[in-house]
PDB file of C-alpha atoms in Angstrom:
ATOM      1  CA  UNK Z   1      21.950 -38.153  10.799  1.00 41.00           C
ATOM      2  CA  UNK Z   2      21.558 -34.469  11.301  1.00 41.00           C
ATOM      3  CA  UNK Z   3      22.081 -34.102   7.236  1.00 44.00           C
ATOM      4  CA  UNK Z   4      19.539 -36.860   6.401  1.00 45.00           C
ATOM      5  CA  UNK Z   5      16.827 -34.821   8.790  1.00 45.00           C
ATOM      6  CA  UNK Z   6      17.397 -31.632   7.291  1.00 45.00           C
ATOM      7  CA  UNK Z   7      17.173 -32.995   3.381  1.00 48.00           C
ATOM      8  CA  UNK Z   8      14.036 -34.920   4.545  1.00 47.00           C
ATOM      9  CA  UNK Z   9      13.083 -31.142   6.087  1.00 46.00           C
ATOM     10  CA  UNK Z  10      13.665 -29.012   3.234  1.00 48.00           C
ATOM     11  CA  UNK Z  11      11.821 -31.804   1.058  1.00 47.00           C
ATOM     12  CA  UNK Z  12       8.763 -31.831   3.216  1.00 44.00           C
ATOM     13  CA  UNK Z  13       8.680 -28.473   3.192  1.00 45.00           C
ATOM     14  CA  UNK Z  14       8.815 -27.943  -0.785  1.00 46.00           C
ATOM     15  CA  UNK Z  15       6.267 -30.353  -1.337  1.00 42.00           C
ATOM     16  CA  UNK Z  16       3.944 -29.025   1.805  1.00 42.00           C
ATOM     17  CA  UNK Z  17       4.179 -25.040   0.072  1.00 43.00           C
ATOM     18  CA  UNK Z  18       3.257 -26.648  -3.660  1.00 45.00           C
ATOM     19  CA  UNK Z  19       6.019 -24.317  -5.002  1.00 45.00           C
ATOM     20  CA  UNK Z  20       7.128 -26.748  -7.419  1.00 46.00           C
ATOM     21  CA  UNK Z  21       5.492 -28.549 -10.499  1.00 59.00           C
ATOM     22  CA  UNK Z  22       3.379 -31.749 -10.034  1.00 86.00           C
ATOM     23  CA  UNK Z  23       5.795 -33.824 -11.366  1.00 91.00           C
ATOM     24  CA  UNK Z  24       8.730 -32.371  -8.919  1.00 93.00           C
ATOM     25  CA  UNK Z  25       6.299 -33.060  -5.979  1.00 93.00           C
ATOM     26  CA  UNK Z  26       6.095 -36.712  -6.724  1.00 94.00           C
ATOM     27  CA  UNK Z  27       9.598 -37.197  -7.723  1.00 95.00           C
ATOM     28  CA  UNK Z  28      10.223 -35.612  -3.720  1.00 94.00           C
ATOM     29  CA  UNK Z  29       8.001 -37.654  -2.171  1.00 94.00           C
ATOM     30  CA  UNK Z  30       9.724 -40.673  -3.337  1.00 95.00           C
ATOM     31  CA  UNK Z  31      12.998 -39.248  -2.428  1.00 95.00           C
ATOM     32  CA  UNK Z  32      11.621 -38.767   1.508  1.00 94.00           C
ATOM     33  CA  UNK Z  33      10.078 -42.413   0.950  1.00 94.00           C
ATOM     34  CA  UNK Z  34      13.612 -43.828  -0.107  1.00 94.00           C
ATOM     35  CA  UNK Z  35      15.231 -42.283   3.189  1.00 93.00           C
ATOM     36  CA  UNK Z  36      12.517 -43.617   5.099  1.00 94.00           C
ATOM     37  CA  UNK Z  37      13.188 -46.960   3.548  1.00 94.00           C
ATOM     38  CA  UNK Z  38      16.756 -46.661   3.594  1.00 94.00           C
ATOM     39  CA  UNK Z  39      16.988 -47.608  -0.370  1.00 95.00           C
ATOM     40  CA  UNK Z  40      20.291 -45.128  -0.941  1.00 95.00           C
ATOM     41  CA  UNK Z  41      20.121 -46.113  -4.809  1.00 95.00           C
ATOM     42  CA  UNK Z  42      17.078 -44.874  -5.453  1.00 96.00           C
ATOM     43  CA  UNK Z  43      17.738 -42.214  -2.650  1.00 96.00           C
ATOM     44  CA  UNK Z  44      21.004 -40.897  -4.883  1.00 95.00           C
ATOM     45  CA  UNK Z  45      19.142 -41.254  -8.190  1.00 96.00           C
ATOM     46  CA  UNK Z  46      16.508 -38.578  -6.671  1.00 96.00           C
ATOM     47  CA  UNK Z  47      18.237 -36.185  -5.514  1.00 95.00           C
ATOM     48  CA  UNK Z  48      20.568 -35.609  -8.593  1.00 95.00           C
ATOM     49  CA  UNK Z  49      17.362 -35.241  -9.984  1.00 96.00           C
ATOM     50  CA  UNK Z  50      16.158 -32.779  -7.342  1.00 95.00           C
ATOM     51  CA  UNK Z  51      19.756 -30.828  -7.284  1.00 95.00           C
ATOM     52  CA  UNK Z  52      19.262 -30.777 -11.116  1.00 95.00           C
ATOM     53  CA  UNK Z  53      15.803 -29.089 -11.158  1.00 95.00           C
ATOM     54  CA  UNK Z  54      17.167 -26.730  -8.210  1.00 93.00           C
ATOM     55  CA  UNK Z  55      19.981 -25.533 -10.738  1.00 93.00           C
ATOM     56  CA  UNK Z  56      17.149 -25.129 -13.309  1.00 93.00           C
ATOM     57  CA  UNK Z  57      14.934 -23.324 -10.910  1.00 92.00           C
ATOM     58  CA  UNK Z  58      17.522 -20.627 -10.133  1.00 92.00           C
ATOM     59  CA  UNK Z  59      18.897 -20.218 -13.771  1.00 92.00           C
ATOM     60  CA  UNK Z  60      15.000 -19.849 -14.985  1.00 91.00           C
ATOM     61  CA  UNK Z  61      14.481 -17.696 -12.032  1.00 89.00           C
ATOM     62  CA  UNK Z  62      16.913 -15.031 -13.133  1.00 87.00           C
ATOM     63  CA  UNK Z  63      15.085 -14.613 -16.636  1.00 89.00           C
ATOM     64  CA  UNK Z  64      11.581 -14.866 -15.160  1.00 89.00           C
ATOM     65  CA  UNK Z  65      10.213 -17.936 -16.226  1.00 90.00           C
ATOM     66  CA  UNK Z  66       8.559 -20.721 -14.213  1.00 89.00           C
ATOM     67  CA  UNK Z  67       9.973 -24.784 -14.733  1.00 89.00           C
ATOM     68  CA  UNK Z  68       6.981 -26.846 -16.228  1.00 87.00           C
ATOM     69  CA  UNK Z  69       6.975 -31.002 -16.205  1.00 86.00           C
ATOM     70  CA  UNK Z  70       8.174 -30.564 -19.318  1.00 82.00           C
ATOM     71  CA  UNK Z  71      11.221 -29.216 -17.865  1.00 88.00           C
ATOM     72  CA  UNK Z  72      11.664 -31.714 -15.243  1.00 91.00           C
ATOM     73  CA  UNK Z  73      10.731 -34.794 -18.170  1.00 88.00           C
ATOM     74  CA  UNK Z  74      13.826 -33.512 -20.283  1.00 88.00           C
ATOM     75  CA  UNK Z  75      15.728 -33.377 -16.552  1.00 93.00           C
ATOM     76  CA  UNK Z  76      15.055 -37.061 -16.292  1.00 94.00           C
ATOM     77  CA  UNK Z  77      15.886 -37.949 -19.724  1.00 90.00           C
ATOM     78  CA  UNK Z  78      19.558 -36.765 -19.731  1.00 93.00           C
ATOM     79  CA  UNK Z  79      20.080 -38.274 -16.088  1.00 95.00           C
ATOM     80  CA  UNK Z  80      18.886 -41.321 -17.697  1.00 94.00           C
ATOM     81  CA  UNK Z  81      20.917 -40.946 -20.466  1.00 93.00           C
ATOM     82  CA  UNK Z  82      24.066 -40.900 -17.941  1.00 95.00           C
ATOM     83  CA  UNK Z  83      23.194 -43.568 -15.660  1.00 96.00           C
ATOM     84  CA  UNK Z  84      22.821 -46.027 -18.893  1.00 95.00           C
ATOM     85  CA  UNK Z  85      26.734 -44.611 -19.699  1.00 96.00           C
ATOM     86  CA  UNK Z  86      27.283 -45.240 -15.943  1.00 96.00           C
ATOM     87  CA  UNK Z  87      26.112 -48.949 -16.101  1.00 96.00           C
ATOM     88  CA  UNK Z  88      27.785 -49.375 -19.241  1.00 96.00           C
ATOM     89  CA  UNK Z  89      30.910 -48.039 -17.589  1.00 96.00           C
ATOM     90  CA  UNK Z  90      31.056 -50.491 -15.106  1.00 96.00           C
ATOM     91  CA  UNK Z  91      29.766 -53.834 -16.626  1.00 96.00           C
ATOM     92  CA  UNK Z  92      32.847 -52.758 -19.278  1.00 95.00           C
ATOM     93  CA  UNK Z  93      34.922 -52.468 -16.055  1.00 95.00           C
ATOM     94  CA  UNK Z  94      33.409 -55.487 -14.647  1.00 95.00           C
ATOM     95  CA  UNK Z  95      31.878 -54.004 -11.468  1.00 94.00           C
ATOM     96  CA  UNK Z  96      28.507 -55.654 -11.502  1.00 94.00           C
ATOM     97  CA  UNK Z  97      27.616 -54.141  -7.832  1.00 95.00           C
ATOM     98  CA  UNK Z  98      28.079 -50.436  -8.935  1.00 95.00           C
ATOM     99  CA  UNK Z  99      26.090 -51.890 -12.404  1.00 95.00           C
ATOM    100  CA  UNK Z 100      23.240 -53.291 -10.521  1.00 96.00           C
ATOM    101  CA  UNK Z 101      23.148 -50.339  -8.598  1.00 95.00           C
ATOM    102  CA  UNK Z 102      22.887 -47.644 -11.386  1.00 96.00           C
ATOM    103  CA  UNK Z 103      20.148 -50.383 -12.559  1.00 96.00           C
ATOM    104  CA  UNK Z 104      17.964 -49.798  -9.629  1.00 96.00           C
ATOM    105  CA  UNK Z 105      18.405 -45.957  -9.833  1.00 96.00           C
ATOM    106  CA  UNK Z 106      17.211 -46.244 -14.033  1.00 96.00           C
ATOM    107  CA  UNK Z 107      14.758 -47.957 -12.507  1.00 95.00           C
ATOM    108  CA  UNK Z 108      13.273 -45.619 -10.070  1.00 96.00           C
ATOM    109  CA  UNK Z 109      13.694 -42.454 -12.630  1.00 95.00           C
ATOM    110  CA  UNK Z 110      12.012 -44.386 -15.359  1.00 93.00           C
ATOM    111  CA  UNK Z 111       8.727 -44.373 -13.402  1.00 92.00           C
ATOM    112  CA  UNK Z 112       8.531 -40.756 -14.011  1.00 92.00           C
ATOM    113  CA  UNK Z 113       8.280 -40.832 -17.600  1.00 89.00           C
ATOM    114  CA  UNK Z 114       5.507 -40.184 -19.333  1.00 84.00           C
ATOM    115  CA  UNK Z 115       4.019 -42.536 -21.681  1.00 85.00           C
ATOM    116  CA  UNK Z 116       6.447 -41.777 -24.986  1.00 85.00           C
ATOM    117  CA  UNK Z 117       4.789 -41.868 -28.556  1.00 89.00           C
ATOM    118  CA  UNK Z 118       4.900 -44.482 -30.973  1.00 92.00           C
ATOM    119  CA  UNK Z 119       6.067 -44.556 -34.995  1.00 92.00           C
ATOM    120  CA  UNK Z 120       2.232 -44.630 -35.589  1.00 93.00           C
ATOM    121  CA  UNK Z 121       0.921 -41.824 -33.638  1.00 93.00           C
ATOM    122  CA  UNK Z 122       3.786 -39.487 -34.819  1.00 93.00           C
ATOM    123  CA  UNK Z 123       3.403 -40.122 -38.251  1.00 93.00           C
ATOM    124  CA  UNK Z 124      -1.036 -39.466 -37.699  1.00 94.00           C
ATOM    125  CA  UNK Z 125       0.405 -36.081 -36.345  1.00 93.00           C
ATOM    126  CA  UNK Z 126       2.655 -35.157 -39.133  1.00 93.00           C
ATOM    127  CA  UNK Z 127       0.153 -36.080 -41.439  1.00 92.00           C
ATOM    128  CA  UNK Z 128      -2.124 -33.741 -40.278  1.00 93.00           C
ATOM    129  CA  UNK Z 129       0.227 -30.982 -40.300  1.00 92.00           C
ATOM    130  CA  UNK Z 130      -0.191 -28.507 -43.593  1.00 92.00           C
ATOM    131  CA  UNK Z 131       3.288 -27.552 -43.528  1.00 91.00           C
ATOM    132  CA  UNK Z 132       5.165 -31.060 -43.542  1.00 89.00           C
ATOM    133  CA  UNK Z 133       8.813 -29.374 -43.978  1.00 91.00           C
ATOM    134  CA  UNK Z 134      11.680 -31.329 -41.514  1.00 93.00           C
ATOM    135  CA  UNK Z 135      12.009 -27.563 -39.649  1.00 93.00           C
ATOM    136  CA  UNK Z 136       8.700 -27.284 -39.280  1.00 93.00           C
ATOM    137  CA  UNK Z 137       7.781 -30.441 -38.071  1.00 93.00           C
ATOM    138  CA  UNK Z 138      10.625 -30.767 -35.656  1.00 93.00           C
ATOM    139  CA  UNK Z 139       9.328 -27.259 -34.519  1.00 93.00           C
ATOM    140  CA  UNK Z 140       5.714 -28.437 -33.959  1.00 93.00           C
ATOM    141  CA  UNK Z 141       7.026 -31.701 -31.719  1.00 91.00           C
ATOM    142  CA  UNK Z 142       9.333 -29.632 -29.621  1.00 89.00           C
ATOM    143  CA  UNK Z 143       6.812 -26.793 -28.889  1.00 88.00           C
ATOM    144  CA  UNK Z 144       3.390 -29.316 -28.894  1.00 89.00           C
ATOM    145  CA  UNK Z 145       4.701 -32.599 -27.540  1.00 87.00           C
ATOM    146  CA  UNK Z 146       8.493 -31.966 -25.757  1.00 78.00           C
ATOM    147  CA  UNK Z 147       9.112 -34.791 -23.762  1.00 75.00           C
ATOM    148  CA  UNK Z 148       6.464 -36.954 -24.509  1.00 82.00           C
ATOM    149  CA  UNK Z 149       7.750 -38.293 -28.127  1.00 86.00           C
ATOM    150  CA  UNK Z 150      11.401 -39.071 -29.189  1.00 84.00           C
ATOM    151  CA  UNK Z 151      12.806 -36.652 -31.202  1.00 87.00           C
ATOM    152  CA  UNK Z 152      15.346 -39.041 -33.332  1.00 89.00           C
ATOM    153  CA  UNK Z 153      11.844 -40.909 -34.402  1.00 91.00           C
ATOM    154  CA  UNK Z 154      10.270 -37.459 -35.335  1.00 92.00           C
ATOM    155  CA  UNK Z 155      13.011 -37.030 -37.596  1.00 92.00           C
ATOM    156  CA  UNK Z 156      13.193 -40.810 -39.105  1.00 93.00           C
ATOM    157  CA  UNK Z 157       9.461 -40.633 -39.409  1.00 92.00           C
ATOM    158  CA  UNK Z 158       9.572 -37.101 -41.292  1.00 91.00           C
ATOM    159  CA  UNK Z 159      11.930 -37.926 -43.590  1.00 92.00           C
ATOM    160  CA  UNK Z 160      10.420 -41.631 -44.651  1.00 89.00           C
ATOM    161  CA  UNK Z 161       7.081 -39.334 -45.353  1.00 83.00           C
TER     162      UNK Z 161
END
């Protein structure tokens, strides 16, 4: 009980001094809305999440830059990334709880995803671009649109053009 308090604590307090990004506010808020509601799915999906961007915040911190949304977007990705192996782990082993349970905690991460672009709207961009080379390309994506486009349908767009 005393543990649950003082993660709820040092959650409150994060979000109440605005010392993290937008999107690491929200994804804290649900976390302390989750222990309130006693959903420990979504509860353990968040605060991988939030231990994740902590690690991030003190690796950034020692060469001086700041974590964006971007940064916390890519976070999510690769923790969603490993619950899908997760889930696929255990409907292989035939543990449909644990499975259900890594579904709910997908679930509750995916709602933090931004909007991701479609086969159309990438190829309007890379049409547009003078230099239409797969390095340069790739390079434009990662530095103009990181997180919100996937970067396998960059590449399988660029190299159809």
């Amino acid at each position: 009980k005393l543990f649950l308090d003082l993660s709820m604590l040092i959650c409150y307090y994060s979000v109440r001094n605005g010392d993290d990004t937008r999107l690491i506010n929200e994804i804290k808020k649900a976390n302390m809305l989750a222990l309130k509601n006693k959903e420990t799915a979504k509860r353990a999906a968040y605060s991988v999440l939030i231990n994740k961007y902590m690690l991030l915040e003190v690796s950034n911190r020692e060469s001086g830059k700041e974590v964006t949304d971007a940064d916390v977007v890519s976070l999510i990705q690769k923790t969603l990334k490993e619950l899908a192996e997760e889930k696929e782990m255990y409907v292989k082993g035939g543990n449909a709880e644990r499975a259900e349970s890594t579904q709910i905690q997908i679930d509750a991460l995916q709602v933090f995803m931004p909007k991701m672009m479609d086969e159309d709207e990438v190829r309007k961009i890379i049409d547009s671009l003078e230099d239409k080379s797969m390095k340069s390309v790739m390079q434009h994506f990662k530095e103009n649109y990181q997180g919100k486009v996937d970067m396998s349908l960059v590449s399988r767009v660029a190299r159809s053009l």
